[in-house]
Amino acid sequence: MTPLRERLMAVRARIADACARSGRDPSSVMLVAVSKVHPAAAIREAYAAGQRAFGENYVQELIHKSAQLRDCPELQWHYIGHLQRNKAKFVARVGAFVETVDSERVAVELDKHAAREGRHLPVMIQVNVAGEQRKSGCDVRELSRLVDHVRSCEHLSLRGLMTIPPLEDEAEASRPYFARLRELASRHELTGLSMGMSSDFEVAIEEGATIVRVGAAIFGPRPATRDQSP
Ligand SMILES: *Cc1c(COP(=O)(O)O)cnc(C)c1O
């Protein structure tokens, strides 16, 4: 067994354990393998091991990899990076599940391009639950308005909320933010919750995550990237 396949199976086992602990059905949690910075060959290997959903943060990289992996018919892209309006066209074309809608302007643009592509795009609203400065995501106070707006977009289908909690050393430190996202979703009658990464996905599952976004624990450590440089 290759190391990547081994790590993928270990993550799946940890998801199953977290589900068992919290009395949840493992099929209620979707694993998105975050493949940013890793080559198409690594994605192909995970695909061969049964992984279907992959997360990318950069539009250029998404376009490039989706072309390279056109022969993997069941592969599903999740766009999880900050989305600029002028890139919405490309994301709509690839037909990705967009987890990071955080403004009406981006929603309008995605809706327009999804219509042109003849698609219905599943989307989530990214929420800045901790109210951190310089973090993308919709402000909690603006959420109701944005939910209404996205629901009014004919070619977008609102599936839930997504968040990235503040960076902490302890997984437990993320718990209150995950619980907060769950409350916000339930207040708006939304069932999808994308929360939890390599360092805290088990806590996220205990708090109700329906999507976990796991990169390093599957693909190994990332080389330094743009968003990690000073
Ligand atoms: C990179 C990234 C992840 C995965 O992080 P890991 O720590 O590698 O699991 C998840 N979500 C988002 C939005 C990311 O940018």
PDB file of C-alpha atoms and ligand atoms in Angstrom:
ATOM      1  CA  MET A   1       0.000   0.000   0.000  1.00  0.00           C
ATOM      2  CA  THR A   2       1.328   3.465  -0.858  1.00  0.00           C
ATOM      3  CA  PRO A   3       1.881   5.987   1.972  1.00  0.00           C
ATOM      4  CA  LEU A   4      -0.819   8.258   0.555  1.00  0.00           C
ATOM      5  CA  ARG A   5      -3.384   5.463   0.497  1.00  0.00           C
ATOM      6  CA  GLU A   6      -2.390   4.540   4.037  1.00  0.00           C
ATOM      7  CA  ARG A   7      -2.868   8.124   5.274  1.00  0.00           C
ATOM      8  CA  LEU A   8      -6.214   8.378   3.482  1.00  0.00           C
ATOM      9  CA  MET A   9      -7.418   5.180   5.141  1.00  0.00           C
ATOM     10  CA  ALA A  10      -6.209   6.416   8.530  1.00  0.00           C
ATOM     11  CA  VAL A  11      -8.197   9.653   8.099  1.00  0.00           C
ATOM     12  CA  ARG A  12     -11.297   7.661   7.103  1.00  0.00           C
ATOM     13  CA  ALA A  13     -10.884   5.490  10.209  1.00  0.00           C
ATOM     14  CA  ARG A  14     -10.594   8.596  12.417  1.00  0.00           C
ATOM     15  CA  ILE A  15     -13.761  10.022  10.825  1.00  0.00           C
ATOM     16  CA  ALA A  16     -15.575   6.745  11.529  1.00  0.00           C
ATOM     17  CA  ASP A  17     -14.369   6.791  15.162  1.00  0.00           C
ATOM     18  CA  ALA A  18     -15.475  10.393  15.673  1.00  0.00           C
ATOM     19  CA  CYS A  19     -18.879   9.504  14.186  1.00  0.00           C
ATOM     20  CA  ALA A  20     -19.197   6.466  16.467  1.00  0.00           C
ATOM     21  CA  ARG A  21     -18.330   8.601  19.531  1.00  0.00           C
ATOM     22  CA  SER A  22     -20.997  11.131  18.661  1.00  0.00           C
ATOM     23  CA  GLY A  23     -23.653   8.673  17.512  1.00  0.00           C
ATOM     24  CA  ARG A  24     -23.513   9.772  13.901  1.00  0.00           C
ATOM     25  CA  ASP A  25     -23.708   7.808  10.668  1.00  0.00           C
ATOM     26  CA  PRO A  26     -20.283   7.982   8.918  1.00  0.00           C
ATOM     27  CA  SER A  27     -22.057   8.550   5.613  1.00  0.00           C
ATOM     28  CA  SER A  28     -23.281  11.909   6.985  1.00  0.00           C
ATOM     29  CA  VAL A  29     -19.723  13.298   6.827  1.00  0.00           C
ATOM     30  CA  MET A  30     -18.127  14.048   3.476  1.00  0.00           C
ATOM     31  CA  LEU A  31     -14.345  14.080   3.296  1.00  0.00           C
ATOM     32  CA  VAL A  32     -12.932  16.767   1.009  1.00  0.00           C
ATOM     33  CA  ALA A  33      -9.265  16.011   0.336  1.00  0.00           C
ATOM     34  CA  VAL A  34      -7.507  19.373   0.137  1.00  0.00           C
ATOM     35  CA  SER A  35      -5.022  18.950  -2.688  1.00  0.00           C
ATOM     36  CA  LYS A  36      -3.761  22.536  -3.079  1.00  0.00           C
ATOM     37  CA  VAL A  37      -0.068  22.696  -4.049  1.00  0.00           C
ATOM     38  CA  HIS A  38       0.062  18.902  -4.588  1.00  0.00           C
ATOM     39  CA  PRO A  39       0.396  17.560  -8.146  1.00  0.00           C
ATOM     40  CA  ALA A  40      -2.320  15.917 -10.233  1.00  0.00           C
ATOM     41  CA  ALA A  41      -0.523  12.571  -9.748  1.00  0.00           C
ATOM     42  CA  ALA A  42      -1.269  12.684  -6.004  1.00  0.00           C
ATOM     43  CA  ILE A  43      -4.946  13.411  -6.714  1.00  0.00           C
ATOM     44  CA  ARG A  44      -5.037  10.511  -9.161  1.00  0.00           C
ATOM     45  CA  GLU A  45      -3.642   8.214  -6.491  1.00  0.00           C
ATOM     46  CA  ALA A  46      -6.292   9.283  -3.968  1.00  0.00           C
ATOM     47  CA  TYR A  47      -8.973   8.914  -6.668  1.00  0.00           C
ATOM     48  CA  ALA A  48      -7.807   5.356  -7.331  1.00  0.00           C
ATOM     49  CA  ALA A  49      -8.288   4.722  -3.601  1.00  0.00           C
ATOM     50  CA  GLY A  50     -11.914   5.857  -3.869  1.00  0.00           C
ATOM     51  CA  GLN A  51     -11.626   9.540  -2.911  1.00  0.00           C
ATOM     52  CA  ARG A  52     -13.955  11.712  -5.014  1.00  0.00           C
ATOM     53  CA  ALA A  53     -14.090  15.253  -3.565  1.00  0.00           C
ATOM     54  CA  PHE A  54     -10.999  17.457  -3.730  1.00  0.00           C
ATOM     55  CA  GLY A  55     -10.478  20.968  -2.422  1.00  0.00           C
ATOM     56  CA  GLU A  56      -8.492  23.693  -4.163  1.00  0.00           C
ATOM     57  CA  ASN A  57      -7.725  27.267  -3.073  1.00  0.00           C
ATOM     58  CA  TYR A  58      -6.330  28.892  -6.187  1.00  0.00           C
ATOM     59  CA  VAL A  59      -8.311  29.357  -9.380  1.00  0.00           C
ATOM     60  CA  GLN A  60      -5.304  28.964 -11.706  1.00  0.00           C
ATOM     61  CA  GLU A  61      -4.379  25.709 -10.048  1.00  0.00           C
ATOM     62  CA  LEU A  62      -7.972  24.484 -10.212  1.00  0.00           C
ATOM     63  CA  ILE A  63      -8.192  25.203 -13.953  1.00  0.00           C
ATOM     64  CA  HIS A  64      -4.887  23.485 -14.611  1.00  0.00           C
ATOM     65  CA  LYS A  65      -5.641  20.381 -12.547  1.00  0.00           C
ATOM     66  CA  SER A  66      -9.198  20.007 -13.804  1.00  0.00           C
ATOM     67  CA  ALA A  67      -7.783  19.871 -17.339  1.00  0.00           C
ATOM     68  CA  GLN A  68      -5.165  17.312 -16.322  1.00  0.00           C
ATOM     69  CA  LEU A  69      -7.740  15.117 -14.580  1.00  0.00           C
ATOM     70  CA  ARG A  70     -10.510  15.235 -17.155  1.00  0.00           C
ATOM     71  CA  ASP A  71     -10.368  11.448 -17.381  1.00  0.00           C
ATOM     72  CA  CYS A  72     -11.600  11.041 -13.768  1.00  0.00           C
ATOM     73  CA  PRO A  73     -15.353  11.341 -14.404  1.00  0.00           C
ATOM     74  CA  GLU A  74     -16.528  11.200 -10.786  1.00  0.00           C
ATOM     75  CA  LEU A  75     -14.055  13.714  -9.453  1.00  0.00           C
ATOM     76  CA  GLN A  76     -15.810  16.615  -7.735  1.00  0.00           C
ATOM     77  CA  TRP A  77     -14.022  19.925  -7.126  1.00  0.00           C
ATOM     78  CA  HIS A  78     -14.641  22.050  -4.062  1.00  0.00           C
ATOM     79  CA  TYR A  79     -13.420  25.607  -4.307  1.00  0.00           C
ATOM     80  CA  ILE A  80     -12.316  26.633  -0.803  1.00  0.00           C
ATOM     81  CA  GLY A  81     -10.137  29.686  -1.443  1.00  0.00           C
ATOM     82  CA  HIS A  82     -10.999  33.350  -1.304  1.00  0.00           C
ATOM     83  CA  LEU A  83     -13.050  34.081  -4.424  1.00  0.00           C
ATOM     84  CA  GLN A  84     -12.549  37.242  -6.407  1.00  0.00           C
ATOM     85  CA  ARG A  85     -15.337  38.401  -8.655  1.00  0.00           C
ATOM     86  CA  ASN A  86     -13.225  38.265 -11.800  1.00  0.00           C
ATOM     87  CA  LYS A  87     -12.477  34.565 -11.189  1.00  0.00           C
ATOM     88  CA  ALA A  88     -16.093  33.492 -10.732  1.00  0.00           C
ATOM     89  CA  LYS A  89     -16.372  32.642 -14.423  1.00  0.00           C
ATOM     90  CA  PHE A  90     -13.692  29.943 -14.217  1.00  0.00           C
ATOM     91  CA  VAL A  91     -15.053  28.402 -11.056  1.00  0.00           C
ATOM     92  CA  ALA A  92     -18.554  28.215 -12.562  1.00  0.00           C
ATOM     93  CA  ARG A  93     -17.121  26.600 -15.689  1.00  0.00           C
ATOM     94  CA  VAL A  94     -15.424  23.809 -13.746  1.00  0.00           C
ATOM     95  CA  GLY A  95     -18.736  23.287 -11.974  1.00  0.00           C
ATOM     96  CA  ALA A  96     -17.231  23.258  -8.543  1.00  0.00           C
ATOM     97  CA  PHE A  97     -19.006  23.232  -5.224  1.00  0.00           C
ATOM     98  CA  VAL A  98     -18.068  26.705  -3.977  1.00  0.00           C
ATOM     99  CA  GLU A  99     -17.675  26.805  -0.202  1.00  0.00           C
ATOM    100  CA  THR A 100     -16.486  30.379   0.119  1.00  0.00           C
ATOM    101  CA  VAL A 101     -19.210  32.796  -0.988  1.00  0.00           C
ATOM    102  CA  ASP A 102     -18.802  35.753   1.355  1.00  0.00           C
ATOM    103  CA  SER A 103     -20.421  38.731  -0.364  1.00  0.00           C
ATOM    104  CA  GLU A 104     -23.410  39.601  -2.530  1.00  0.00           C
ATOM    105  CA  ARG A 105     -21.070  40.761  -5.263  1.00  0.00           C
ATOM    106  CA  VAL A 106     -19.435  37.347  -5.523  1.00  0.00           C
ATOM    107  CA  ALA A 107     -22.830  35.616  -5.408  1.00  0.00           C
ATOM    108  CA  VAL A 108     -24.159  37.805  -8.249  1.00  0.00           C
ATOM    109  CA  GLU A 109     -21.135  37.024 -10.389  1.00  0.00           C
ATOM    110  CA  LEU A 110     -21.258  33.262  -9.719  1.00  0.00           C
ATOM    111  CA  ASP A 111     -24.990  33.199 -10.448  1.00  0.00           C
ATOM    112  CA  LYS A 112     -24.483  35.005 -13.746  1.00  0.00           C
ATOM    113  CA  HIS A 113     -21.739  32.652 -14.925  1.00  0.00           C
ATOM    114  CA  ALA A 114     -23.530  29.532 -13.688  1.00  0.00           C
ATOM    115  CA  ALA A 115     -26.507  30.641 -15.796  1.00  0.00           C
ATOM    116  CA  ARG A 116     -24.263  31.051 -18.855  1.00  0.00           C
ATOM    117  CA  GLU A 117     -22.815  27.582 -18.309  1.00  0.00           C
ATOM    118  CA  GLY A 118     -26.329  26.204 -17.861  1.00  0.00           C
ATOM    119  CA  ARG A 119     -25.468  24.936 -14.391  1.00  0.00           C
ATOM    120  CA  HIS A 120     -26.777  25.036 -10.851  1.00  0.00           C
ATOM    121  CA  LEU A 121     -23.855  25.557  -8.518  1.00  0.00           C
ATOM    122  CA  PRO A 122     -23.961  24.218  -4.994  1.00  0.00           C
ATOM    123  CA  VAL A 123     -22.505  26.840  -2.677  1.00  0.00           C
ATOM    124  CA  MET A 124     -21.852  27.566   0.963  1.00  0.00           C
ATOM    125  CA  ILE A 125     -21.437  30.875   2.716  1.00  0.00           C
ATOM    126  CA  GLN A 126     -18.124  31.341   4.496  1.00  0.00           C
ATOM    127  CA  VAL A 127     -18.622  32.941   7.909  1.00  0.00           C
ATOM    128  CA  ASN A 128     -15.947  34.760   9.884  1.00  0.00           C
ATOM    129  CA  VAL A 129     -17.267  33.378  13.184  1.00  0.00           C
ATOM    130  CA  ALA A 130     -14.543  34.883  15.366  1.00  0.00           C
ATOM    131  CA  GLY A 131     -14.808  38.317  13.738  1.00  0.00           C
ATOM    132  CA  GLU A 132     -11.082  38.251  12.949  1.00  0.00           C
ATOM    133  CA  GLN A 133      -9.590  41.215  11.158  1.00  0.00           C
ATOM    134  CA  ARG A 134      -8.246  40.529   7.687  1.00  0.00           C
ATOM    135  CA  LYS A 135      -9.962  37.151   7.477  1.00  0.00           C
ATOM    136  CA  SER A 136     -12.290  36.397   4.605  1.00  0.00           C
ATOM    137  CA  GLY A 137     -15.812  35.358   5.386  1.00  0.00           C
ATOM    138  CA  CYS A 138     -19.088  37.100   5.936  1.00  0.00           C
ATOM    139  CA  ASP A 139     -19.500  39.033   9.181  1.00  0.00           C
ATOM    140  CA  VAL A 140     -21.982  37.319  11.494  1.00  0.00           C
ATOM    141  CA  ARG A 141     -24.141  40.473  11.540  1.00  0.00           C
ATOM    142  CA  GLU A 142     -24.418  40.429   7.727  1.00  0.00           C
ATOM    143  CA  LEU A 143     -25.250  36.746   7.471  1.00  0.00           C
ATOM    144  CA  SER A 144     -29.058  36.927   7.324  1.00  0.00           C
ATOM    145  CA  ARG A 145     -28.938  39.353   4.425  1.00  0.00           C
ATOM    146  CA  LEU A 146     -26.442  37.277   2.508  1.00  0.00           C
ATOM    147  CA  VAL A 147     -28.428  34.077   3.095  1.00  0.00           C
ATOM    148  CA  ASP A 148     -31.537  35.790   1.664  1.00  0.00           C
ATOM    149  CA  HIS A 149     -29.585  37.046  -1.287  1.00  0.00           C
ATOM    150  CA  VAL A 150     -27.978  33.709  -2.163  1.00  0.00           C
ATOM    151  CA  ARG A 151     -31.370  32.010  -1.828  1.00  0.00           C
ATOM    152  CA  SER A 152     -32.732  34.446  -4.391  1.00  0.00           C
ATOM    153  CA  CYS A 153     -30.039  33.494  -6.946  1.00  0.00           C
ATOM    154  CA  GLU A 154     -31.655  31.185  -9.459  1.00  0.00           C
ATOM    155  CA  HIS A 155     -28.517  29.291 -10.440  1.00  0.00           C
ATOM    156  CA  LEU A 156     -27.030  28.887  -6.972  1.00  0.00           C
ATOM    157  CA  SER A 157     -28.136  26.289  -4.491  1.00  0.00           C
ATOM    158  CA  LEU A 158     -27.331  27.203  -0.893  1.00  0.00           C
ATOM    159  CA  ARG A 159     -26.141  24.115   0.971  1.00  0.00           C
ATOM    160  CA  GLY A 160     -24.898  25.526   4.246  1.00  0.00           C
ATOM    161  CA  LEU A 161     -22.155  27.413   6.042  1.00  0.00           C
ATOM    162  CA  MET A 162     -18.391  27.060   6.136  1.00  0.00           C
ATOM    163  CA  THR A 163     -15.810  28.442   8.520  1.00  0.00           C
ATOM    164  CA  ILE A 164     -12.093  28.499   9.298  1.00  0.00           C
ATOM    165  CA  PRO A 165     -11.655  29.148  13.023  1.00  0.00           C
ATOM    166  CA  PRO A 166      -8.698  31.128  14.386  1.00  0.00           C
ATOM    167  CA  LEU A 167      -5.406  29.254  14.277  1.00  0.00           C
ATOM    168  CA  GLU A 168      -4.794  27.555  17.641  1.00  0.00           C
ATOM    169  CA  ASP A 169      -2.484  24.834  18.931  1.00  0.00           C
ATOM    170  CA  GLU A 170      -5.224  22.780  20.539  1.00  0.00           C
ATOM    171  CA  ALA A 171      -8.054  21.173  18.568  1.00  0.00           C
ATOM    172  CA  GLU A 172     -10.389  21.797  21.511  1.00  0.00           C
ATOM    173  CA  ALA A 173      -9.925  25.547  21.055  1.00  0.00           C
ATOM    174  CA  SER A 174     -11.919  25.307  17.799  1.00  0.00           C
ATOM    175  CA  ARG A 175     -14.964  23.759  19.480  1.00  0.00           C
ATOM    176  CA  PRO A 176     -16.787  26.986  20.431  1.00  0.00           C
ATOM    177  CA  TYR A 177     -16.422  28.320  16.863  1.00  0.00           C
ATOM    178  CA  PHE A 178     -17.769  25.086  15.404  1.00  0.00           C
ATOM    179  CA  ALA A 179     -20.687  25.155  17.835  1.00  0.00           C
ATOM    180  CA  ARG A 180     -21.343  28.771  16.859  1.00  0.00           C
ATOM    181  CA  LEU A 181     -21.435  27.898  13.149  1.00  0.00           C
ATOM    182  CA  ARG A 182     -23.898  25.110  13.890  1.00  0.00           C
ATOM    183  CA  GLU A 183     -26.174  27.552  15.756  1.00  0.00           C
ATOM    184  CA  LEU A 184     -26.025  30.051  12.900  1.00  0.00           C
ATOM    185  CA  ALA A 185     -26.867  27.357  10.352  1.00  0.00           C
ATOM    186  CA  SER A 186     -29.795  26.061  12.345  1.00  0.00           C
ATOM    187  CA  ARG A 187     -31.139  29.588  12.801  1.00  0.00           C
ATOM    188  CA  HIS A 188     -31.247  29.870   8.996  1.00  0.00           C
ATOM    189  CA  GLU A 189     -32.559  26.348   8.486  1.00  0.00           C
ATOM    190  CA  LEU A 190     -29.387  25.215   6.764  1.00  0.00           C
ATOM    191  CA  THR A 191     -28.120  21.677   7.219  1.00  0.00           C
ATOM    192  CA  GLY A 192     -24.640  21.741   5.656  1.00  0.00           C
ATOM    193  CA  LEU A 193     -21.639  22.570   7.835  1.00  0.00           C
ATOM    194  CA  SER A 194     -18.136  22.625   6.350  1.00  0.00           C
ATOM    195  CA  MET A 195     -15.729  22.803   9.267  1.00  0.00           C
ATOM    196  CA  GLY A 196     -12.628  21.009  10.510  1.00  0.00           C
ATOM    197  CA  MET A 197      -9.167  20.544   8.988  1.00  0.00           C
ATOM    198  CA  SER A 198      -6.260  18.138   9.697  1.00  0.00           C
ATOM    199  CA  SER A 199      -5.720  19.519  13.187  1.00  0.00           C
ATOM    200  CA  ASP A 200      -9.323  19.554  14.412  1.00  0.00           C
ATOM    201  CA  PHE A 201     -11.669  17.557  12.152  1.00  0.00           C
ATOM    202  CA  GLU A 202     -12.668  15.124  14.903  1.00  0.00           C
ATOM    203  CA  VAL A 203     -13.880  17.970  17.128  1.00  0.00           C
ATOM    204  CA  ALA A 204     -15.735  19.395  14.120  1.00  0.00           C
ATOM    205  CA  ILE A 205     -17.521  16.068  13.555  1.00  0.00           C
ATOM    206  CA  GLU A 206     -18.536  15.982  17.227  1.00  0.00           C
ATOM    207  CA  GLU A 207     -20.016  19.451  16.672  1.00  0.00           C
ATOM    208  CA  GLY A 208     -21.973  18.393  13.591  1.00  0.00           C
ATOM    209  CA  ALA A 209     -19.698  18.899  10.552  1.00  0.00           C
ATOM    210  CA  THR A 210     -21.144  17.463   7.345  1.00  0.00           C
ATOM    211  CA  ILE A 211     -17.988  18.311   5.359  1.00  0.00           C
ATOM    212  CA  VAL A 212     -14.432  18.153   6.706  1.00  0.00           C
ATOM    213  CA  ARG A 213     -11.594  19.633   4.647  1.00  0.00           C
ATOM    214  CA  VAL A 214      -8.412  17.654   5.227  1.00  0.00           C
ATOM    215  CA  GLY A 215      -5.119  18.365   3.455  1.00  0.00           C
ATOM    216  CA  ALA A 216      -1.850  17.611   5.255  1.00  0.00           C
ATOM    217  CA  ALA A 217      -3.117  14.471   7.028  1.00  0.00           C
ATOM    218  CA  ILE A 218      -3.767  12.926   3.584  1.00  0.00           C
ATOM    219  CA  PHE A 219      -1.208  14.443   1.224  1.00  0.00           C
ATOM    220  CA  GLY A 220       1.580  15.140   3.706  1.00  0.00           C
ATOM    221  CA  PRO A 221       3.020  18.535   4.603  1.00  0.00           C
ATOM    222  CA  ARG A 222       2.771  21.296   2.020  1.00  0.00           C
ATOM    223  CA  PRO A 223       5.803  23.115   0.738  1.00  0.00           C
ATOM    224  CA  ALA A 224       5.758  26.835   1.598  1.00  0.00           C
ATOM    225  CA  THR A 225       3.043  28.565  -0.427  1.00  0.00           C
ATOM    226  CA  ARG A 226       1.885  32.047  -1.187  1.00  0.00           C
ATOM    227  CA  ASP A 227      -0.484  32.252   1.757  1.00  0.00           C
ATOM    228  CA  GLN A 228       2.138  31.063   4.214  1.00  0.00           C
ATOM    229  CA  SER A 229       4.883  33.456   3.200  1.00  0.00           C
ATOM    230  CA  PRO A 230       5.289  36.585   5.334  1.00  0.00           C
TER     231      PRO A 230
HETATM  232  C1  LIG B   1      -5.523  24.401   3.329  1.00  0.00           C
HETATM  233  C2  LIG B   1      -6.917  24.382   3.768  1.00  0.00           C
HETATM  234  C3  LIG B   1      -7.469  23.268   4.413  1.00  0.00           C
HETATM  235  C4  LIG B   1      -6.679  22.020   4.775  1.00  0.00           C
HETATM  236  O1  LIG B   1      -5.759  22.294   5.783  1.00  0.00           O
HETATM  237  P1  LIG B   1      -4.891  21.107   6.426  1.00  0.00           P
HETATM  238  O2  LIG B   1      -4.382  21.695   7.684  1.00  0.00           O
HETATM  239  O3  LIG B   1      -3.811  20.793   5.459  1.00  0.00           O
HETATM  240  O4  LIG B   1      -5.781  19.954   6.646  1.00  0.00           O
HETATM  241  C5  LIG B   1      -8.820  23.314   4.748  1.00  0.00           C
HETATM  242  N1  LIG B   1      -9.574  24.392   4.488  1.00  0.00           N
HETATM  243  C6  LIG B   1      -9.081  25.478   3.880  1.00  0.00           C
HETATM  244  C7  LIG B   1      -9.968  26.635   3.600  1.00  0.00           C
HETATM  245  C8  LIG B   1      -7.730  25.515   3.511  1.00  0.00           C
HETATM  246  O5  LIG B   1      -7.255  26.613   2.911  1.00  0.00           O
END
